[in-house]
Amino acid sequence: MTDPDQTSDIVIGIDLGTTNSLAAVVGKEGPRILHDADGRALIPSVVSFLDGGARVVGSKARAMSVTNPRRTIHSVKRLMGRGLSDVAAELPRLAYEVTTDGATDLARVSVDGRLYTPQEISAMVLTEVKQVAEAALGRTVEKAVITVPAYFDDAQRQATRDAARIAGLTALRIVNEPTAAALAYGLDTSREGTVVVYDLGGGTFDVSVLKITQGVYKVASTSGDTHLGGDDFDNAIIDRILELVAAKTGYDLKVHPQALQQIRLSAESMKVELSAGETSTLEIELDAGEPFRFTLTRAEFEDLIRARLDETIACCKAALADAKISTGDVDEVVLVGGSTRIPLVRRMVEETFGRTPHTELDPDRVVALGAAIQASVLAGGNRDLLLLDVIPLSLGIETVGGAFAKLVTRNSTVPCRAKEMFSTSVDDQTAIDINVFQGERELVRDCRKLGAFKLRGFPPMPAGLPRVEVTFLVDADGVLTVTAKEQRSGAEASIDVVPSHGLTRDEVKGIIRESIAKAREDFAHRELVELRNKAHNLVVGTKRVLAMPEMPFTDAQRDDLHSCIAELERLSHGDDAKALSKACDAFGEKTQALADEAIGAAIKAELNKELGRLPS
Amino acid sequence: MTGLDLVGHVPPCPSCGAPSPGSTLVCLVCGSVLDEPAHANHFTRLGIDPLVPFDAADAEARYIRLSRALHPDHHGGTDADSQFAAVELSAKLNEAYTTLLDEQRRHEYLLSLLDPDALEKHKTLAPDFLMEAMELSEELEDARTRGCRATIERIASLAKDEIDERMKNVTMACRHTMERIAAQQAHGNGAGGVPSRPLTLWNTDKIATLLHQARVYRRILRDTQR
């Protein structure tokens, strides 16, 4: 069953994080993290747009967040597959602008008047990761396993797949982060039994309960919150600072992007400091040169974040209940994600499960390592391991009165499928509209709309007679595809899916086309710059020659050259690369001929001088 | 012919000829993915005999072996079509395992194989049963508001007993029905005649009623754990 083409391909694992992203690969020695030329593994998931359409990604971009706040995009993962209304609460704290295109609610990032989808920004981060991996491996990389939070819904998973496609990567599999972490830990110790993975990252929280038997990692249940992580703890500190500054001076720093960004970075380092130390102090200078000093103790910080951490513990209990086990049945607890370095997190997890959690592997790298292991399974290099993951949220459709009919219940092992019969309510109706939702509530208005589709193409029949069988298939990535068939006519009913918070296939294709066009545009721009340089050199050189008194040019030749120079200068200020290129070539030929003539004349003169000295 | 005697029958592998390939989805002996026979169902997909008492550990072991043989991570190659086929097969296997793992769903599924409409047709429960169930629910609600643990636990244990008794009867009735069908078909086939249909389904209405009653008790049991 092993395809030789596939085994010879390299597949990397990518942890596409809210704060940082990184890649890993399985080599002969086992899984390893890939580093850039400076030895860094973590690539900040930040994109900064510069003047003239250029951009930087990673640590360079992160360094620009204070000087270039409105054009430096961080934490874009929180916008993936979301609508503007979903993320409204966090917008005031972002220094960059998030808006919509007016036609759909899909959140878009606005930079210098151009709108970017979160997928495009993510693709820029992925491209950077891909380049780092290619440099480290010395070969091109086209395939990857990319991790997402287990609690990502269908739209968020689709968005991640689309980002990969835009970045020129085939996402062979979307793997849940806690599952990947379990894989990395399991490989380390070949452990068996029931494992709970508590994954608190920069922007998301997941908990998964897994049963490991003979290399099979079966996820029993998962729970989480895609908007709970280190960013929220930073925000708690930021809010506290803003509050104190406002109380003390009356300034509203929220309207100063640069100050806000500065405070964001300070809040983050205070949080990090408080994991080791007992207090952390911030000193900043406000507008009027007035110093502002703020000290936070660890106990105060813990009070700021305790309510959010209680939510994570509630998720843990829900996951155990869904897996039909109690804390006593848990053999191991594993901590993943940078935020699990916070001592209070460790304490609360330990209290909940009554055991010391595992922290041996670097919580920032374990997910990428696990992704690499799964990548090696998919590349055909490892048949001992098998991941059986679940869908985190129930899938269903809208029925009469806005009720939510679940077709696939949460925590069903993927791949899974469900079939449902639909019929018409009016005679000769040839199309049926179906709305697909994801969530756990009774009414669709409390669930998340994934999209709408229209069944069409079946023959007109009396009401209720058509029997359209719709199959909902959730693949191993947890992504839904819908197919339909009219049973009486046997006709394949065609489906147009309109995603609510994602991109259609055509839109993704459009973005890819555009990025190729953009690459051409960049190339054309570079060409123009080179031509301008060339023209400049020609003009300067010619002027210098014209200034030489010994040059035997006629007045007509001088006038001609001056008008040619004027023409070149005029074209250099324009954008017409073709005309400039032509003019440069023509000018080059002309000056070459003149130079030949001039040199010829100069040589003749020199020769004559020489000849004159010769005795006759 | 509905082939009801074949409910748990896995025919020899058409590819390698192995007498027990272990599943109608894939042959565990030669690894070939199989075209499922017309009678294939969740029992044949997992290779589980519905007449043998259900063993969860055995079912899990079978499920894991079959997952390894079918999962798209290990199979399906690179092209979209074979990937899609592997996803479909795995989905079928997962559906079979999830259905059979749950005692109530397993029995309801078995009944649907014997008589597809039975569960829907025999929904109405006797007034005295409903009255009794309602009284029990009210007693539970009352105990919950008073926080009386002893009463809640008594009701839980009572509900469990009622469920167990019904499941035992359902199993017995299903077995009886299948044995009768098998015998009748053997007889009918031998004589070359057509089996008389009404006789075969003589007690599926009773099974359906027992299953509906079990659902009611399961709801009460769930409420005791809330």
Short mmCIF file of C-alpha atoms in Angstrom, two decimals, chain A residues 182-193 195 212-215 217 332 385:
data_model
loop_
_atom_site.label_atom_id
_atom_site.label_comp_id
_atom_site.label_asym_id
_atom_site.label_seq_id
_atom_site.Cartn_x
_atom_site.Cartn_y
_atom_site.Cartn_z
CA ALA A 182 0.08 13.13 23.52
CA LEU A 183 1.82 11.54 20.56
CA ALA A 184 5.10 13.29 21.40
CA TYR A 185 4.86 12.25 25.05
CA GLY A 186 3.69 8.73 24.26
CA LEU A 187 6.56 8.11 21.89
CA ASP A 188 8.93 9.23 24.58
CA THR A 189 7.77 6.70 27.13
CA SER A 190 5.61 4.26 25.17
CA ARG A 191 2.98 4.75 27.81
CA GLU A 192 -0.40 3.09 27.86
CA GLY A 193 -3.58 3.99 29.66
CA VAL A 195 -4.06 10.39 29.50
CA ILE A 212 -3.63 4.74 24.50
CA THR A 213 -3.46 1.01 23.66
CA GLN A 214 -0.81 -0.68 21.56
CA GLY A 215 0.11 2.42 19.62
CA TYR A 217 -4.24 6.90 20.38
CA GLU A 332 -1.32 10.63 33.44
CA LEU A 385 0.96 4.50 15.41
#
